[in-house]
Short mmCIF file of C-alpha atoms and ligand atoms in Angstrom, two decimals:
data_model
loop_
_atom_site.label_atom_id
_atom_site.label_comp_id
_atom_site.label_asym_id
_atom_site.label_seq_id
_atom_site.Cartn_x
_atom_site.Cartn_y
_atom_site.Cartn_z
CA UNK A 1 -23.38 18.24 -13.30
CA UNK A 2 -20.23 18.27 -14.18
CA UNK A 3 -17.81 15.66 -15.97
CA UNK A 4 -16.58 14.17 -12.09
CA UNK A 5 -20.03 14.11 -11.09
CA UNK A 6 -21.44 11.94 -14.41
CA UNK A 7 -18.56 10.01 -14.61
CA UNK A 8 -18.70 8.61 -10.61
CA UNK A 9 -22.31 8.20 -11.60
CA UNK A 10 -21.50 6.30 -14.63
CA UNK A 11 -19.33 3.65 -12.77
CA UNK A 12 -21.22 3.54 -9.85
CA UNK A 13 -24.16 2.06 -12.38
CA UNK A 14 -21.71 -0.37 -14.54
CA UNK A 15 -19.60 -1.38 -11.19
CA UNK A 16 -22.19 -2.08 -8.70
CA UNK A 17 -21.69 -2.23 -4.98
CA UNK A 18 -17.87 -1.36 -5.18
CA UNK A 19 -17.95 1.11 -2.48
CA UNK A 20 -13.62 0.47 -1.54
CA UNK A 21 -13.52 1.58 -5.40
CA UNK A 22 -15.67 4.41 -4.86
CA UNK A 23 -13.72 6.26 -2.08
CA UNK A 24 -10.69 5.92 -3.55
CA UNK A 25 -12.03 6.99 -7.15
CA UNK A 26 -13.75 10.25 -5.42
CA UNK A 27 -10.35 11.63 -3.68
CA UNK A 28 -8.93 11.32 -6.80
CA UNK A 29 -11.17 12.84 -9.14
CA UNK A 30 -12.36 15.65 -6.09
CA UNK A 31 -9.10 17.35 -6.82
CA UNK A 32 -9.40 17.63 -10.27
CA UNK A 33 -11.58 20.39 -11.39
CA UNK A 34 -8.51 22.81 -11.51
CA UNK A 35 -6.63 20.96 -14.30
CA UNK A 36 -9.46 19.67 -15.59
CA UNK A 37 -10.47 23.52 -15.96
CA UNK A 38 -6.63 24.63 -17.10
CA UNK A 39 -6.97 22.21 -20.03
CA UNK A 40 -9.57 21.19 -22.36
CA UNK A 41 -7.39 18.20 -23.74
CA UNK A 42 -8.49 16.14 -20.75
CA UNK A 43 -12.26 15.98 -21.22
CA UNK A 44 -12.27 16.07 -24.99
CA UNK A 45 -9.99 13.34 -24.62
CA UNK A 46 -12.25 11.62 -22.22
CA UNK A 47 -9.29 11.09 -19.96
CA UNK A 48 -10.87 10.43 -16.70
CA UNK A 49 -13.56 7.44 -18.03
CA UNK A 50 -10.39 5.76 -19.95
CA UNK A 51 -8.80 5.78 -16.28
CA UNK A 52 -12.02 4.33 -13.60
CA UNK A 53 -12.71 1.61 -16.55
CA UNK A 54 -9.38 -1.56 -16.15
CA UNK A 55 -7.73 -2.10 -19.01
CA UNK A 56 -8.29 -5.19 -17.96
CA UNK A 57 -9.45 -7.47 -14.41
CA UNK A 58 -9.02 -11.14 -14.24
CA UNK A 59 -10.51 -13.54 -12.16
CA UNK A 60 -10.43 -16.99 -11.98
CA UNK A 61 -10.74 -19.90 -9.48
CA UNK A 62 -7.99 -21.63 -6.96
CA UNK A 63 -9.36 -24.74 -6.11
CA UNK A 64 -6.46 -26.40 -3.69
CA UNK A 65 -6.83 -29.68 -0.84
CA UNK A 66 -6.17 -28.57 2.88
CA UNK A 67 -4.35 -31.07 5.08
CA UNK A 68 -7.02 -32.74 5.51
CA UNK A 69 -7.64 -33.41 2.61
CA UNK A 70 -10.63 -31.61 1.47
CA UNK A 71 -10.74 -29.66 -1.54
CA UNK A 72 -11.32 -25.72 -0.89
CA UNK A 73 -11.78 -23.32 -3.82
CA UNK A 74 -10.96 -19.81 -3.43
CA UNK A 75 -11.19 -16.37 -6.18
CA UNK A 76 -8.29 -15.05 -7.35
CA UNK A 77 -8.01 -11.34 -9.31
CA UNK A 78 -5.61 -9.64 -11.04
CA UNK A 79 -6.41 -5.72 -12.37
CA UNK A 80 -4.23 -5.04 -14.94
CA UNK A 81 -5.53 -1.41 -14.72
CA UNK A 82 -3.32 0.79 -16.53
CA UNK A 83 -0.33 0.61 -19.02
CA UNK A 84 0.55 4.08 -19.93
CA UNK A 85 3.78 4.31 -17.68
CA UNK A 86 5.48 0.99 -18.33
CA UNK A 87 4.14 -2.60 -17.47
CA UNK A 88 1.42 -3.29 -14.87
CA UNK A 89 3.48 -3.17 -11.05
CA UNK A 90 1.89 -3.60 -7.75
CA UNK A 91 1.64 -6.47 -5.09
CA UNK A 92 -1.31 -9.37 -4.62
CA UNK A 93 -3.50 -9.40 -1.24
CA UNK A 94 -4.40 -12.74 0.31
CA UNK A 95 -7.17 -12.02 3.10
CA UNK A 96 -10.82 -12.87 3.69
CA UNK A 97 -11.67 -10.01 2.72
CA UNK A 98 -10.42 -9.61 -0.65
CA UNK A 99 -13.66 -9.14 -3.39
CA UNK A 100 -13.32 -6.61 -6.67
CA UNK A 101 -13.74 -3.00 -4.66
CA UNK A 102 -10.88 -3.92 -2.99
CA UNK A 103 -8.56 -4.82 -5.73
CA UNK A 104 -10.08 -2.36 -7.35
CA UNK A 105 -8.96 0.65 -5.03
CA UNK A 106 -5.76 -0.97 -4.72
CA UNK A 107 -4.80 -1.35 -8.07
CA UNK A 108 -6.60 2.45 -8.97
CA UNK A 109 -3.97 4.53 -6.32
CA UNK A 110 -1.95 2.12 -7.69
CA UNK A 111 -2.04 3.68 -10.55
CA UNK A 112 -1.37 7.47 -9.74
CA UNK A 113 1.59 6.36 -6.35
CA UNK A 114 3.49 4.11 -9.81
CA UNK A 115 3.21 8.24 -11.56
CA UNK A 116 4.68 10.08 -8.96
CA UNK A 117 7.57 7.33 -7.87
CA UNK A 118 8.91 9.14 -11.77
CA UNK A 119 9.56 5.47 -12.48
CA UNK A 120 8.57 3.26 -15.15
CA UNK A 121 5.63 1.55 -13.49
CA UNK A 122 2.42 1.35 -14.85
CA UNK A 123 -1.00 -0.18 -11.91
CA UNK A 124 -1.83 -2.99 -11.40
CA UNK A 125 -3.14 -4.94 -8.35
CA UNK A 126 -4.12 -9.25 -7.31
CA UNK A 127 -5.16 -11.70 -5.11
CA UNK A 128 -7.59 -14.13 -3.28
CA UNK A 129 -9.98 -13.81 -0.83
CA UNK A 130 -7.97 -16.14 1.03
CA UNK A 131 -6.31 -16.70 4.69
CA UNK A 132 -3.21 -17.49 4.99
CA UNK A 133 -4.05 -17.41 9.11
CA UNK A 134 -3.72 -21.10 10.99
CA UNK A 135 -3.01 -22.57 7.15
CA UNK A 136 -0.01 -24.95 7.35
CA UNK A 137 3.15 -23.92 5.31
CA UNK A 138 2.22 -26.92 2.68
CA UNK A 139 -1.31 -25.43 2.42
CA UNK A 140 0.11 -22.19 1.70
CA UNK A 141 2.50 -23.61 -0.82
CA UNK A 142 -0.35 -25.11 -2.29
CA UNK A 143 -2.44 -22.66 -2.85
CA UNK A 144 0.22 -20.34 -4.28
CA UNK A 145 0.75 -22.93 -6.74
CA UNK A 146 -2.55 -23.34 -7.56
CA UNK A 147 -3.15 -19.41 -7.61
CA UNK A 148 -0.23 -19.47 -10.23
CA UNK A 149 -1.04 -21.60 -12.63
CA UNK A 150 -3.94 -19.29 -13.54
CA UNK A 151 -2.32 -16.08 -13.61
CA UNK A 152 1.18 -16.81 -14.46
CA UNK A 153 -1.03 -17.03 -18.25
CA UNK A 154 -0.94 -12.98 -17.41
CA UNK A 155 2.19 -12.15 -15.95
CA UNK A 156 5.52 -11.46 -17.13
CA UNK A 157 8.56 -9.40 -16.49
CA UNK A 158 7.90 -7.01 -18.99
CA UNK A 159 4.07 -7.05 -19.33
CA UNK A 160 2.79 -6.72 -15.41
CA UNK A 161 5.15 -7.86 -12.12
CA UNK A 162 3.04 -8.68 -9.11
CA UNK A 163 4.35 -7.95 -5.18
CA UNK A 164 3.49 -8.77 -1.87
CA UNK A 165 1.02 -6.80 -0.36
CA UNK A 166 -1.32 -8.59 3.12
CA UNK A 167 -0.69 -11.91 3.94
CA UNK A 168 2.06 -12.11 0.55
CA UNK A 169 5.09 -12.15 2.15
CA UNK A 170 8.50 -13.40 0.53
CA UNK A 171 7.22 -16.88 1.99
CA UNK A 172 4.45 -16.53 -0.40
CA UNK A 173 6.71 -15.04 -2.94
CA UNK A 174 9.26 -17.99 -3.28
CA UNK A 175 6.05 -20.66 -3.72
CA UNK A 176 4.61 -18.24 -6.60
CA UNK A 177 8.54 -18.25 -7.91
CA UNK A 178 8.94 -21.81 -7.83
CA UNK A 179 5.49 -22.63 -10.32
CA UNK A 180 5.86 -19.51 -12.74
CA UNK A 181 9.55 -21.27 -12.96
CA UNK A 182 8.12 -24.48 -13.07
CA UNK A 183 4.81 -23.52 -15.55
CA UNK A 184 7.60 -21.35 -18.15
CA UNK A 185 11.26 -22.94 -17.75
CA UNK A 186 12.35 -19.83 -18.00
CA UNK A 187 14.15 -17.88 -14.94
CA UNK A 188 13.06 -13.61 -14.65
CA UNK A 189 12.51 -11.26 -12.86
CA UNK A 190 9.04 -11.28 -13.48
CA UNK A 191 7.40 -11.04 -9.42
CA UNK A 192 9.51 -8.33 -6.88
CA UNK A 193 10.00 -8.46 -2.54
CA UNK A 194 11.72 -12.31 -3.92
CA UNK A 195 14.78 -13.55 -1.37
CA UNK A 196 17.98 -12.12 -1.20
CA UNK A 197 19.02 -15.29 -2.53
CA UNK A 198 17.60 -15.44 -5.29
CA UNK A 199 17.45 -11.94 -7.36
CA UNK A 200 15.78 -10.22 -4.67
CA UNK A 201 17.00 -6.94 -3.83
CA UNK A 202 18.03 -5.29 -0.71
CA UNK A 203 15.43 -2.48 0.95
CA UNK A 204 13.15 -4.36 -0.28
CA UNK A 205 11.71 -5.86 2.77
CA UNK A 206 12.10 -2.59 4.73
CA UNK A 207 11.06 -0.02 2.13
CA UNK A 208 7.45 0.82 2.28
CA UNK A 209 8.01 1.38 6.11
CA UNK A 210 11.46 3.35 5.63
CA UNK A 211 10.73 5.22 3.29
CA UNK A 212 6.77 6.29 5.32
CA UNK A 213 9.19 7.33 7.89
CA UNK A 214 11.31 9.51 5.46
CA UNK A 215 7.99 11.38 3.67
CA UNK A 216 7.36 12.11 7.65
CA UNK A 217 10.80 13.55 7.58
CA UNK A 218 10.18 15.59 4.49
CA UNK A 219 7.20 17.33 5.46
CA UNK A 220 8.04 18.17 8.79
CA UNK A 221 11.64 19.38 7.23
CA UNK A 222 9.94 22.15 4.96
CA UNK A 223 7.63 23.44 8.54
CA UNK A 224 11.32 23.87 10.09
CA UNK A 225 10.46 20.40 11.93
CA UNK A 226 11.72 17.00 12.56
CA UNK A 227 10.44 13.70 13.93
CA UNK A 228 13.53 13.55 16.22
CA UNK A 229 12.10 13.33 20.00
CA UNK A 230 8.39 12.81 18.74
CA UNK A 231 6.57 9.57 20.33
CA UNK A 232 4.72 8.33 17.46
CA UNK A 233 1.57 5.79 17.01
CA UNK A 234 1.77 3.30 14.21
CA UNK A 235 -0.35 1.39 13.71
CA UNK A 236 -0.59 -2.80 12.57
CA UNK A 237 2.19 -5.58 13.38
CA UNK A 238 2.89 -6.69 9.95
CA UNK A 239 5.49 -5.96 6.88
CA UNK A 240 4.78 -2.11 6.79
CA UNK A 241 4.76 -1.07 10.38
CA UNK A 242 7.91 -3.73 11.78
CA UNK A 243 10.74 -0.77 9.21
CA UNK A 244 8.29 1.76 10.13
CA UNK A 245 8.69 1.10 13.08
CA UNK A 246 12.59 0.11 12.69
CA UNK A 247 13.47 3.74 10.72
CA UNK A 248 11.50 5.87 13.42
CA UNK A 249 14.31 4.26 16.69
CA UNK A 250 16.54 4.97 13.59
CA UNK A 251 16.08 8.94 13.11
CA UNK A 252 15.56 9.30 17.07
CA UNK A 253 11.99 9.44 17.40
CA UNK A 254 9.29 6.72 19.46
CA UNK A 255 7.32 4.90 18.05
CA UNK A 256 5.14 4.01 21.08
CA UNK A 257 2.39 1.40 19.64
CA UNK A 258 1.69 -1.26 17.25
CA UNK A 259 -1.95 -2.92 16.10
CA UNK A 260 -3.14 -6.09 14.71
CA UNK A 261 -6.59 -7.13 14.04
CA UNK A 262 -7.04 -8.47 17.35
CA UNK A 263 -6.41 -5.34 19.33
CA UNK A 264 -3.38 -2.53 20.07
CA UNK A 265 -0.61 -2.53 22.24
CA UNK A 266 0.25 0.91 23.75
CA UNK A 267 4.54 1.56 25.40
CA UNK A 268 4.86 4.95 26.95
CA UNK A 269 8.65 4.00 26.67
CA UNK A 270 8.84 2.47 23.40
CA UNK A 271 7.83 -0.76 21.22
CA UNK A 272 10.86 -3.78 21.72
CA UNK A 273 11.19 -4.12 18.58
CA UNK A 274 13.19 -6.92 18.94
CA UNK A 275 10.55 -8.35 20.77
CA UNK A 276 8.03 -7.07 18.00
CA UNK A 277 9.66 -9.59 15.80
CA UNK A 278 9.81 -12.14 17.50
CA UNK A 279 5.89 -12.28 18.13
CA UNK A 280 5.53 -11.91 14.92
CA UNK A 281 7.46 -14.88 13.91
CA UNK A 282 6.09 -17.18 16.60
CA UNK A 283 2.03 -16.49 16.26
CA UNK A 284 0.16 -14.18 13.99
CA UNK A 285 -2.26 -13.05 16.76
CA UNK A 286 -0.50 -12.68 20.10
CA UNK A 287 0.30 -9.13 20.50
CA UNK A 288 -1.34 -9.66 24.36
CA UNK A 289 1.79 -11.43 25.13
CA UNK A 290 4.21 -8.63 25.09
CA UNK A 291 2.69 -7.82 28.52
CA UNK A 292 4.31 -10.59 29.42
CA UNK A 293 7.86 -9.33 29.17
CA UNK A 294 6.78 -5.47 29.35
CA UNK A 295 4.22 -5.29 32.18
CA UNK A 296 4.06 -1.27 31.68
CA UNK A 297 2.73 -1.53 28.52
CA UNK A 298 -1.08 -1.74 27.45
CA UNK A 299 -3.10 -4.06 25.35
CA UNK A 300 -6.64 -2.65 24.44
CA UNK A 301 -8.27 -5.79 22.38
CA UNK A 302 -10.80 -5.09 19.89
CA UNK A 303 -13.13 -4.85 21.38
CA UNK A 304 -12.64 -2.69 23.56
CA UNK A 305 -12.09 -0.08 21.14
CA UNK A 306 -14.56 3.16 21.19
CA UNK A 307 -17.25 2.64 19.32
CA UNK A 308 -16.57 4.49 16.13
CA UNK A 309 -13.25 4.20 15.85
CA UNK A 310 -9.41 3.29 16.79
CA UNK A 311 -8.12 3.05 20.19
CA UNK A 312 -4.37 2.62 19.00
CA UNK A 313 -5.49 6.44 17.65
CA UNK A 314 -7.02 7.71 20.75
CA UNK A 315 -3.11 7.66 22.92
CA UNK A 316 -1.26 10.86 22.96
CA UNK A 317 1.22 11.45 20.48
CA UNK A 318 2.99 14.17 18.01
CA UNK A 319 2.51 11.72 15.41
CA UNK A 320 1.14 8.70 13.48
CA UNK A 321 1.63 5.90 11.25
CA UNK A 322 -1.09 4.76 9.34
CA UNK A 323 0.52 1.36 8.58
CA UNK A 324 -2.24 -1.55 8.93
CA UNK A 325 -5.67 -1.55 6.43
CA UNK A 326 -8.24 0.94 4.53
CA UNK A 327 -10.46 2.40 6.26
CA UNK A 328 -8.34 2.12 9.85
CA UNK A 329 -8.67 5.43 10.85
CA UNK A 330 -12.54 7.41 11.61
CA UNK A 331 -13.26 11.08 11.32
CA UNK A 332 -13.18 10.45 15.30
CA UNK A 333 -9.95 9.13 15.35
CA UNK A 334 -8.48 12.07 13.26
CA UNK A 335 -9.96 14.73 16.10
CA UNK A 336 -9.12 12.82 18.26
CA UNK A 337 -4.83 12.52 17.19
CA UNK A 338 -5.64 16.63 16.58
CA UNK A 339 -6.34 17.12 19.52
CA UNK A 340 -3.54 15.79 21.22
CA UNK A 341 -1.58 17.74 19.35
CA UNK A 342 -0.39 15.40 16.60
CA UNK A 343 1.76 17.72 13.97
CA UNK A 344 2.02 15.00 11.16
CA UNK A 345 0.34 11.99 9.54
CA UNK A 346 2.44 9.57 7.36
CA UNK A 347 0.42 6.34 5.77
CA UNK A 348 2.04 3.55 4.77
CA UNK A 349 -1.31 2.02 4.55
CA UNK A 350 -3.48 2.25 1.37
CA UNK A 351 -6.22 5.07 1.94
CA UNK A 352 -6.14 3.91 5.75
CA UNK A 353 -8.13 7.94 6.63
CA UNK A 354 -11.97 7.88 5.87
CA UNK A 355 -12.66 10.27 3.52
CA UNK A 356 -14.40 12.14 6.54
CA UNK A 357 -10.50 11.48 8.14
CA UNK A 358 -8.77 13.18 5.46
CA UNK A 359 -10.94 16.31 5.77
CA UNK A 360 -9.89 16.50 9.13
CA UNK A 361 -6.85 16.37 8.28
CA UNK A 362 -6.29 18.90 5.42
CA UNK A 363 -8.21 22.06 7.94
CA UNK A 364 -6.18 21.11 10.15
CA UNK A 365 -3.25 21.37 7.87
CA UNK A 366 -1.39 19.30 9.87
CA UNK A 367 2.03 17.59 7.56
CA UNK A 368 -0.59 15.14 5.84
CA UNK A 369 1.10 12.27 3.59
CA UNK A 370 -1.29 10.29 1.78
CA UNK A 371 -0.43 6.86 1.83
CA UNK A 372 -0.50 7.38 -2.78
CA UNK A 373 2.99 9.61 -1.93
CA UNK A 374 3.61 8.34 1.54
CA UNK A 375 3.49 4.60 0.42
CA UNK A 376 5.09 4.41 -2.07
CA UNK A 377 8.78 4.08 -1.90
CA UNK A 378 7.77 -0.29 -1.67
CA UNK A 379 6.68 -0.44 -4.98
CA UNK A 380 9.74 2.48 -6.26
CA UNK A 381 12.08 0.23 -4.41
CA UNK A 382 10.33 -3.29 -6.27
CA UNK A 383 11.31 -1.38 -10.27
CA UNK A 384 14.65 -1.16 -8.61
CA UNK A 385 13.86 -4.22 -7.95
CA UNK A 386 13.70 -4.97 -11.68
CA UNK A 387 16.16 -2.90 -12.12
CA UNK A 388 18.56 -5.05 -10.86
CA UNK A 389 17.12 -7.98 -12.34
CA UNK A 390 16.98 -6.74 -15.93
CA UNK A 391 20.84 -5.89 -15.46
CA UNK A 392 21.75 -9.17 -14.20
CA UNK A 393 23.52 -6.20 -11.04
CA UNK A 394 23.07 -6.76 -7.05
CA UNK A 395 22.93 -3.65 -5.67
CA UNK A 396 24.50 -2.70 -1.98
CA UNK A 397 22.66 -2.05 0.84
CA UNK A 398 23.59 1.90 1.19
CA UNK A 399 22.62 2.82 -2.68
CA UNK A 400 19.16 1.18 -2.88
CA UNK A 401 18.33 3.45 0.68
CA UNK A 402 19.79 6.15 -1.27
CA UNK A 403 17.64 5.85 -4.76
CA UNK A 404 14.66 5.14 -2.05
CA UNK A 405 15.18 8.19 -0.21
CA UNK A 406 15.78 9.90 -3.28
CA UNK A 407 12.17 9.10 -4.30
CA UNK A 408 10.92 9.94 -1.29
CA UNK A 409 12.32 13.31 -1.73
CA UNK A 410 10.85 13.71 -5.11
CA UNK A 411 7.44 12.97 -4.20
CA UNK A 412 6.67 15.10 -1.64
CA UNK A 413 8.69 18.21 -3.88
CA UNK A 414 6.20 17.19 -6.57
CA UNK A 415 3.01 16.52 -4.44
CA UNK A 416 4.51 20.09 -2.83
CA UNK A 417 4.77 22.10 -5.57
CA UNK A 418 1.86 20.99 -7.56
CA UNK A 419 -0.04 21.57 -4.68
CA UNK A 420 0.91 25.33 -4.55
CA UNK A 421 0.81 26.14 -8.22
CA UNK A 422 -2.65 24.88 -8.23
CA UNK A 423 -3.34 26.73 -5.24
CA UNK A 424 -3.53 25.22 -2.20
CA UNK A 425 -0.50 25.06 -1.18
CA UNK A 426 0.63 22.17 1.76
CA UNK A 427 -2.72 19.77 0.76
CA UNK A 428 -0.60 17.22 -0.44
CA UNK A 429 -3.81 15.11 -1.46
CA UNK A 430 -4.45 17.67 -3.82
CA UNK A 431 -0.38 18.17 -4.79
CA UNK A 432 -0.05 14.43 -5.46
CA UNK A 433 -3.45 13.82 -7.09
CA UNK A 434 -2.82 16.21 -9.91
CA UNK A 435 0.78 15.58 -10.88
CA UNK A 436 -0.06 11.86 -10.61
CA UNK A 437 -3.26 12.06 -12.67
CA UNK A 438 -1.15 14.80 -15.39
CA UNK A 439 1.66 12.59 -15.55
CA UNK A 440 -0.30 9.07 -16.89
CA UNK A 441 -3.10 11.38 -18.31
CA UNK A 442 -0.53 13.05 -20.69
CA UNK A 443 1.29 9.95 -21.79
CA UNK A 444 -3.18 8.12 -22.36
CA UNK A 445 -2.87 11.03 -24.85
CA UNK A 446 0.43 10.79 -27.05
CA UNK A 447 0.19 6.72 -26.75
CA UNK A 448 -3.83 7.92 -28.93
CA UNK A 449 -7.07 6.05 -28.44
CA UNK A 450 -6.01 2.47 -26.89
P1 NDP B 501 0.67 -7.43 6.23
O1 NDP B 501 0.67 -9.22 6.43
O2 NDP B 501 2.68 -7.76 6.65
O3 NDP B 501 1.03 -7.20 8.05
C1 NDP B 501 -0.45 -6.19 7.93
C2 NDP B 501 -0.47 -6.10 9.18
O4 NDP B 501 -1.81 -5.28 9.09
C3 NDP B 501 -0.71 -7.18 9.88
O5 NDP B 501 -0.80 -7.06 11.63
C4 NDP B 501 -2.25 -7.14 10.02
O6 NDP B 501 -3.03 -7.73 11.56
C5 NDP B 501 -3.12 -5.67 10.35
N1 NDP B 501 -4.32 -5.94 9.90
C6 NDP B 501 -4.35 -6.63 8.58
N2 NDP B 501 -5.96 -6.24 8.28
C7 NDP B 501 -6.30 -5.50 8.89
C8 NDP B 501 -7.62 -5.53 9.05
N3 NDP B 501 -8.47 -5.62 8.68
N4 NDP B 501 -7.64 -4.90 11.07
C9 NDP B 501 -7.16 -4.70 12.18
N5 NDP B 501 -5.98 -4.92 11.55
C10 NDP B 501 -5.72 -5.43 9.91
O7 NDP B 501 0.74 -6.81 5.41
P2 NDP B 501 1.81 -5.45 4.68
O8 NDP B 501 2.72 -5.05 6.03
O9 NDP B 501 2.72 -4.91 3.42
O10 NDP B 501 0.77 -4.30 4.08
C11 NDP B 501 -0.03 -3.36 5.57
C12 NDP B 501 -0.40 -1.94 4.38
O11 NDP B 501 1.02 -1.52 4.09
C13 NDP B 501 -1.74 -2.23 3.70
O12 NDP B 501 -3.06 -1.13 3.17
C14 NDP B 501 -1.05 -2.68 2.79
O13 NDP B 501 -1.85 -2.42 0.57
C15 NDP B 501 -0.05 -0.78 1.96
N6 NDP B 501 0.99 -1.03 1.62
C16 NDP B 501 2.37 -1.88 1.17
C17 NDP B 501 3.33 -2.35 0.55
C18 NDP B 501 4.27 -3.62 0.97
O14 NDP B 501 5.29 -3.76 0.25
N7 NDP B 501 3.80 -4.82 1.70
C19 NDP B 501 4.00 -1.35 0.14
C20 NDP B 501 2.93 0.08 0.48
C21 NDP B 501 1.69 -0.02 1.19
P3 NDP B 501 -3.75 -9.12 11.41
O15 NDP B 501 -1.62 -10.57 11.16
O16 NDP B 501 -4.08 -9.49 13.15
O17 NDP B 501 -4.27 -9.83 10.90
O1 2IT B 502 0.71 -1.13 -2.22
C1 2IT B 502 1.79 -1.32 -2.85
O2 2IT B 502 2.30 0.03 -3.61
C2 2IT B 502 2.17 -2.82 -2.49
N1 2IT B 502 1.70 -3.57 -1.92
C3 2IT B 502 3.74 -2.69 -3.34
C4 2IT B 502 3.58 -2.74 -5.13
C5 2IT B 502 4.58 -3.67 -5.43
O3 2IT B 502 4.62 -4.45 -6.37
O4 2IT B 502 6.03 -3.53 -4.46
#
């Protein structure tokens, strides 16, 4: 059994029943053989065994009272995965599906994503199995306050800096920041994604979606092509999807779809972004109402999705931006995309394509940007928010956007050049995994056995 296979097999024994976590680990480790062969030190230093084990995992009870006076209890998590490159950095997800496996897969991805940005940030992730849907503002506030009443003792501006993810946006960050400040008496950059009124950075809200689109454009530019005029499929209708759609329009592309947990929307003429933003503000699950304004659009409810995939990927387009959640794009979806002429896939979400779907993209040699490279613009801009907080400055929109573009270009170049260097030109999964791994592993070796 190879060193890599043994590590995965040991992991399945020590951390049972964590399918999403194994999926993320296997994808990274599968790329590492050439670098492990080229340098014996990684194996000697047990780097892989150390990397797959979080430095610290915090699990806690989150009790809160709902509007009817009933006591509710949720499970809270913060996984501080790796601090070789800087303070733990990564979002908080509030979604009923959250469990240890999901938080660990997200935290593991975050290590390599953050390394690829070239910035000084380690990897972490957290969240709770709390479902914000249908909850009042007061309930959200009480939940966030209870969550922070435990989390505050584990985080700090130079130790661990959480941000948003699914179900956590500016409102939740505000309530959590308020509680942190109340408990510690400190006003400091302990969270990113803050409101522009009190310490947030311009472009942070837009950064993940914009970044995934910039990344797609860099991949295409390298192939003598561009997004201009291309029909694009986008999934999701949250923070990442909305700003991916906005940037696609700005670059002259035509985003024709979006989706949520209830269904997929397709509009040949291009998604009406003003209406989409309005619908998402009015109600969290009413994409079908779009048809009241645009009768030429099409809505497919989840009940009518193909058995082996997601309706959003069965429409015809040249580009795809999965921006909803993990494993939302199956092998059959990937085959349908390729058959319909899709030439570029850029992942705004974390691990949205199943392992078999990724194989289809690699085999077809289309431009495929894996999440840990393509969606790194969000966390990179979070680090720019930290830099502004620490220096008590506020940069202009143009300055932050310029830095974001530069970072996305560097990530593309690093992943692309590394793929070529290690013998698989064009394979950005391979290039991103090796480049991210190398930066973290070398830092770990220099810092000794800790
Ligand atoms: P939001 O909560 O703003 O939006 C999530 C969107 O995805 C919603 O439209 C939601 O639909 C849909 N969705 C969530 N879960 C499911 C599901 N199980 N099935 C179908 N649709 C689903 O989250 P974000 O836009 O911030 O996050 C989207 C993705 O991007 C996630 O994978 C996240 O980890 C990743 N990401 C986010 C970053 C950020 O800065 N926010 C940075 C990097 C990656 P509904 O409302 O119906 O639930
Ligand atoms: O997955 C991610 O990179 C995020 N949710 C953003 C993390 C951050 O710290 O901004």
